[in-house]
Amino acid sequence: MSQLSYPTPRGVAAGNGYSHVVTGTGRWVAIAGQVALDAAGEVVGAGDPAAQARQVFANLDACLAAAGASFADVVKLNFYVTDLAILPAVRVARDEHVDTANPPASTAVQVVGLFRPELLLEVEAYAVVTD
């Protein structure tokens, strides 16, 4: 389990559901962007942002576990969405996995599209794990 800290930068407005700064010492883990594909490569929840977000976070959880990490070790999440209007559904799924009192740093970007037109979001994660 990593030992993370969440310093508060002076002169920066508080984040809404994210931390501006997360630091820690340990092994760096980078998780490639995950989309709403199941183990068979099929899209989960076409047209349903909540279903896609749940699948994305399930995929992130599996990837973190494969690296010996968990969401408690995540220091940064990057969100790529095809419509910013789906962010509330994404936040619900995110909040089921992260410590909302000390959330990871994050970035959200609206993109024109992802590699398959049915996909609404992609999320990548970075973690720090103390072995």
PDB file of C-alpha atoms in Angstrom:
ATOM      1  CA  MET A   1       0.000   0.000   0.000  1.00  0.00           C
ATOM      2  CA  SER A   2       1.374   3.384  -0.911  1.00  0.00           C
ATOM      3  CA  GLN A   3       1.760   6.306   1.444  1.00  0.00           C
ATOM      4  CA  LEU A   4       0.223   9.212  -0.436  1.00  0.00           C
ATOM      5  CA  SER A   5      -0.118  12.812   0.651  1.00  0.00           C
ATOM      6  CA  TYR A   6      -2.399  15.540  -0.630  1.00  0.00           C
ATOM      7  CA  PRO A   7      -0.758  18.953  -0.181  1.00  0.00           C
ATOM      8  CA  THR A   8      -2.991  21.991  -0.683  1.00  0.00           C
ATOM      9  CA  PRO A   9      -1.443  24.565  -3.022  1.00  0.00           C
ATOM     10  CA  ARG A  10      -1.761  28.194  -1.964  1.00  0.00           C
ATOM     11  CA  GLY A  11      -3.674  30.508  -4.242  1.00  0.00           C
ATOM     12  CA  VAL A  12      -5.452  27.716  -6.159  1.00  0.00           C
ATOM     13  CA  ALA A  13      -9.220  27.254  -5.935  1.00  0.00           C
ATOM     14  CA  ALA A  14     -10.321  23.982  -4.334  1.00  0.00           C
ATOM     15  CA  GLY A  15     -10.880  21.096  -6.750  1.00  0.00           C
ATOM     16  CA  ASN A  16     -14.403  19.752  -7.200  1.00  0.00           C
ATOM     17  CA  GLY A  17     -13.995  16.004  -6.695  1.00  0.00           C
ATOM     18  CA  TYR A  18     -10.256  15.904  -7.324  1.00  0.00           C
ATOM     19  CA  SER A  19      -6.986  16.872  -5.676  1.00  0.00           C
ATOM     20  CA  HIS A  20      -4.632  19.345  -7.309  1.00  0.00           C
ATOM     21  CA  VAL A  21      -1.550  17.592  -5.944  1.00  0.00           C
ATOM     22  CA  VAL A  22      -0.896  14.004  -4.885  1.00  0.00           C
ATOM     23  CA  THR A  23       2.583  12.798  -3.942  1.00  0.00           C
ATOM     24  CA  GLY A  24       4.003   9.500  -2.824  1.00  0.00           C
ATOM     25  CA  THR A  25       7.075   7.298  -2.755  1.00  0.00           C
ATOM     26  CA  GLY A  26       7.149   3.893  -4.388  1.00  0.00           C
ATOM     27  CA  ARG A  27       6.817   1.948  -7.629  1.00  0.00           C
ATOM     28  CA  TRP A  28       5.210   3.891 -10.508  1.00  0.00           C
ATOM     29  CA  VAL A  29       2.292   2.139 -12.253  1.00  0.00           C
ATOM     30  CA  ALA A  30       0.821   3.475 -15.503  1.00  0.00           C
ATOM     31  CA  ILE A  31      -2.487   2.062 -16.729  1.00  0.00           C
ATOM     32  CA  ALA A  32      -3.334   2.569 -20.393  1.00  0.00           C
ATOM     33  CA  GLY A  33      -6.600   4.254 -21.248  1.00  0.00           C
ATOM     34  CA  GLN A  34      -9.482   1.893 -20.570  1.00  0.00           C
ATOM     35  CA  VAL A  35     -12.753   1.910 -22.481  1.00  0.00           C
ATOM     36  CA  ALA A  36     -16.057   0.069 -22.050  1.00  0.00           C
ATOM     37  CA  LEU A  37     -14.975  -3.227 -23.611  1.00  0.00           C
ATOM     38  CA  ASP A  38     -15.576  -6.492 -21.789  1.00  0.00           C
ATOM     39  CA  ALA A  39     -13.133  -9.421 -21.687  1.00  0.00           C
ATOM     40  CA  ALA A  40     -14.387 -10.578 -25.104  1.00  0.00           C
ATOM     41  CA  GLY A  41     -13.749  -7.152 -26.655  1.00  0.00           C
ATOM     42  CA  GLU A  42     -17.457  -6.315 -26.901  1.00  0.00           C
ATOM     43  CA  VAL A  43     -18.761  -2.823 -26.127  1.00  0.00           C
ATOM     44  CA  VAL A  44     -20.659  -2.647 -22.849  1.00  0.00           C
ATOM     45  CA  GLY A  45     -23.481  -0.098 -22.623  1.00  0.00           C
ATOM     46  CA  ALA A  46     -23.564   1.406 -26.108  1.00  0.00           C
ATOM     47  CA  GLY A  47     -25.222   4.811 -25.693  1.00  0.00           C
ATOM     48  CA  ASP A  48     -25.333   4.470 -21.873  1.00  0.00           C
ATOM     49  CA  PRO A  49     -22.729   6.665 -20.121  1.00  0.00           C
ATOM     50  CA  ALA A  50     -23.344   5.115 -16.676  1.00  0.00           C
ATOM     51  CA  ALA A  51     -22.924   1.535 -17.939  1.00  0.00           C
ATOM     52  CA  GLN A  52     -19.802   2.479 -19.872  1.00  0.00           C
ATOM     53  CA  ALA A  53     -18.322   4.267 -16.863  1.00  0.00           C
ATOM     54  CA  ARG A  54     -18.934   1.227 -14.643  1.00  0.00           C
ATOM     55  CA  GLN A  55     -17.176  -1.023 -17.183  1.00  0.00           C
ATOM     56  CA  VAL A  56     -14.264   1.390 -17.550  1.00  0.00           C
ATOM     57  CA  PHE A  57     -13.729   1.444 -13.789  1.00  0.00           C
ATOM     58  CA  ALA A  58     -14.040  -2.340 -13.594  1.00  0.00           C
ATOM     59  CA  ASN A  59     -11.326  -2.563 -16.263  1.00  0.00           C
ATOM     60  CA  LEU A  60      -9.140  -0.078 -14.382  1.00  0.00           C
ATOM     61  CA  ASP A  61      -9.626  -2.099 -11.197  1.00  0.00           C
ATOM     62  CA  ALA A  62      -8.514  -5.298 -12.978  1.00  0.00           C
ATOM     63  CA  CYS A  63      -5.468  -3.553 -14.456  1.00  0.00           C
ATOM     64  CA  LEU A  64      -4.473  -2.086 -11.109  1.00  0.00           C
ATOM     65  CA  ALA A  65      -4.833  -5.493  -9.450  1.00  0.00           C
ATOM     66  CA  ALA A  66      -2.606  -7.057 -12.126  1.00  0.00           C
ATOM     67  CA  ALA A  67       0.089  -4.554 -11.092  1.00  0.00           C
ATOM     68  CA  GLY A  68      -0.379  -5.239  -7.395  1.00  0.00           C
ATOM     69  CA  ALA A  69      -2.143  -1.931  -6.921  1.00  0.00           C
ATOM     70  CA  SER A  70      -5.604  -0.650  -6.052  1.00  0.00           C
ATOM     71  CA  PHE A  71      -7.548   2.579  -6.374  1.00  0.00           C
ATOM     72  CA  ALA A  72      -6.074   3.587  -2.997  1.00  0.00           C
ATOM     73  CA  ASP A  73      -2.732   3.890  -4.845  1.00  0.00           C
ATOM     74  CA  VAL A  74      -4.013   6.011  -7.752  1.00  0.00           C
ATOM     75  CA  VAL A  75      -2.498   9.485  -7.890  1.00  0.00           C
ATOM     76  CA  LYS A  76      -3.891  10.659 -11.256  1.00  0.00           C
ATOM     77  CA  LEU A  77      -6.854   9.921 -13.514  1.00  0.00           C
ATOM     78  CA  ASN A  78      -7.198  11.338 -17.027  1.00  0.00           C
ATOM     79  CA  PHE A  79     -10.699  11.351 -18.515  1.00  0.00           C
ATOM     80  CA  TYR A  80     -11.375  11.631 -22.235  1.00  0.00           C
ATOM     81  CA  VAL A  81     -15.086  12.021 -22.988  1.00  0.00           C
ATOM     82  CA  THR A  82     -16.939  12.591 -26.226  1.00  0.00           C
ATOM     83  CA  ASP A  83     -19.425  14.883 -24.433  1.00  0.00           C
ATOM     84  CA  LEU A  84     -18.803  16.760 -21.186  1.00  0.00           C
ATOM     85  CA  ALA A  85     -22.485  16.211 -20.335  1.00  0.00           C
ATOM     86  CA  ILE A  86     -21.676  12.610 -19.337  1.00  0.00           C
ATOM     87  CA  LEU A  87     -19.287  13.686 -16.552  1.00  0.00           C
ATOM     88  CA  PRO A  88     -21.935  13.329 -13.798  1.00  0.00           C
ATOM     89  CA  ALA A  89     -22.377   9.627 -14.701  1.00  0.00           C
ATOM     90  CA  VAL A  90     -18.604   9.195 -14.835  1.00  0.00           C
ATOM     91  CA  ARG A  91     -18.218  10.810 -11.410  1.00  0.00           C
ATOM     92  CA  VAL A  92     -20.741   8.394  -9.885  1.00  0.00           C
ATOM     93  CA  ALA A  93     -18.676   5.420 -11.098  1.00  0.00           C
ATOM     94  CA  ARG A  94     -15.426   7.098 -10.040  1.00  0.00           C
ATOM     95  CA  ASP A  95     -16.750   7.814  -6.554  1.00  0.00           C
ATOM     96  CA  GLU A  96     -17.546   4.117  -6.065  1.00  0.00           C
ATOM     97  CA  HIS A  97     -13.813   3.387  -6.434  1.00  0.00           C
ATOM     98  CA  VAL A  98     -11.814   6.312  -5.047  1.00  0.00           C
ATOM     99  CA  ASP A  99     -11.548   7.834  -1.598  1.00  0.00           C
ATOM    100  CA  THR A 100     -13.719  10.915  -2.106  1.00  0.00           C
ATOM    101  CA  ALA A 101     -12.127  12.589   0.934  1.00  0.00           C
ATOM    102  CA  ASN A 102      -8.698  12.320  -0.758  1.00  0.00           C
ATOM    103  CA  PRO A 103      -9.386  11.835  -4.460  1.00  0.00           C
ATOM    104  CA  PRO A 104      -6.655  11.515  -7.077  1.00  0.00           C
ATOM    105  CA  ALA A 105      -5.577  14.438  -9.196  1.00  0.00           C
ATOM    106  CA  SER A 106      -7.477  14.400 -12.469  1.00  0.00           C
ATOM    107  CA  THR A 107      -7.980  15.968 -15.848  1.00  0.00           C
ATOM    108  CA  ALA A 108     -11.105  15.841 -18.009  1.00  0.00           C
ATOM    109  CA  VAL A 109     -10.965  16.582 -21.726  1.00  0.00           C
ATOM    110  CA  GLN A 110     -13.696  16.508 -24.348  1.00  0.00           C
ATOM    111  CA  VAL A 111     -12.535  14.780 -27.522  1.00  0.00           C
ATOM    112  CA  VAL A 112     -14.061  14.548 -30.991  1.00  0.00           C
ATOM    113  CA  GLY A 113     -14.179  10.770 -30.830  1.00  0.00           C
ATOM    114  CA  LEU A 114     -12.539   7.582 -29.661  1.00  0.00           C
ATOM    115  CA  PHE A 115     -11.322   4.607 -31.696  1.00  0.00           C
ATOM    116  CA  ARG A 116     -14.854   3.152 -31.932  1.00  0.00           C
ATOM    117  CA  PRO A 117     -17.887   5.403 -32.409  1.00  0.00           C
ATOM    118  CA  GLU A 118     -19.952   3.602 -29.703  1.00  0.00           C
ATOM    119  CA  LEU A 119     -17.434   4.487 -27.001  1.00  0.00           C
ATOM    120  CA  LEU A 120     -18.203   7.547 -24.901  1.00  0.00           C
ATOM    121  CA  LEU A 121     -15.178   7.711 -22.603  1.00  0.00           C
ATOM    122  CA  GLU A 122     -11.649   6.524 -21.972  1.00  0.00           C
ATOM    123  CA  VAL A 123      -9.847   6.769 -18.637  1.00  0.00           C
ATOM    124  CA  GLU A 124      -6.169   6.260 -17.861  1.00  0.00           C
ATOM    125  CA  ALA A 125      -4.674   5.961 -14.393  1.00  0.00           C
ATOM    126  CA  TYR A 126      -1.330   6.462 -12.695  1.00  0.00           C
ATOM    127  CA  ALA A 127      -0.547   4.923  -9.314  1.00  0.00           C
ATOM    128  CA  VAL A 128       2.311   4.786  -6.828  1.00  0.00           C
ATOM    129  CA  VAL A 129       2.716   1.532  -4.897  1.00  0.00           C
ATOM    130  CA  THR A 130       5.032   0.850  -1.981  1.00  0.00           C
ATOM    131  CA  ASP A 131       6.289  -2.738  -2.228  1.00  0.00           C
TER     132      ASP A 131
END
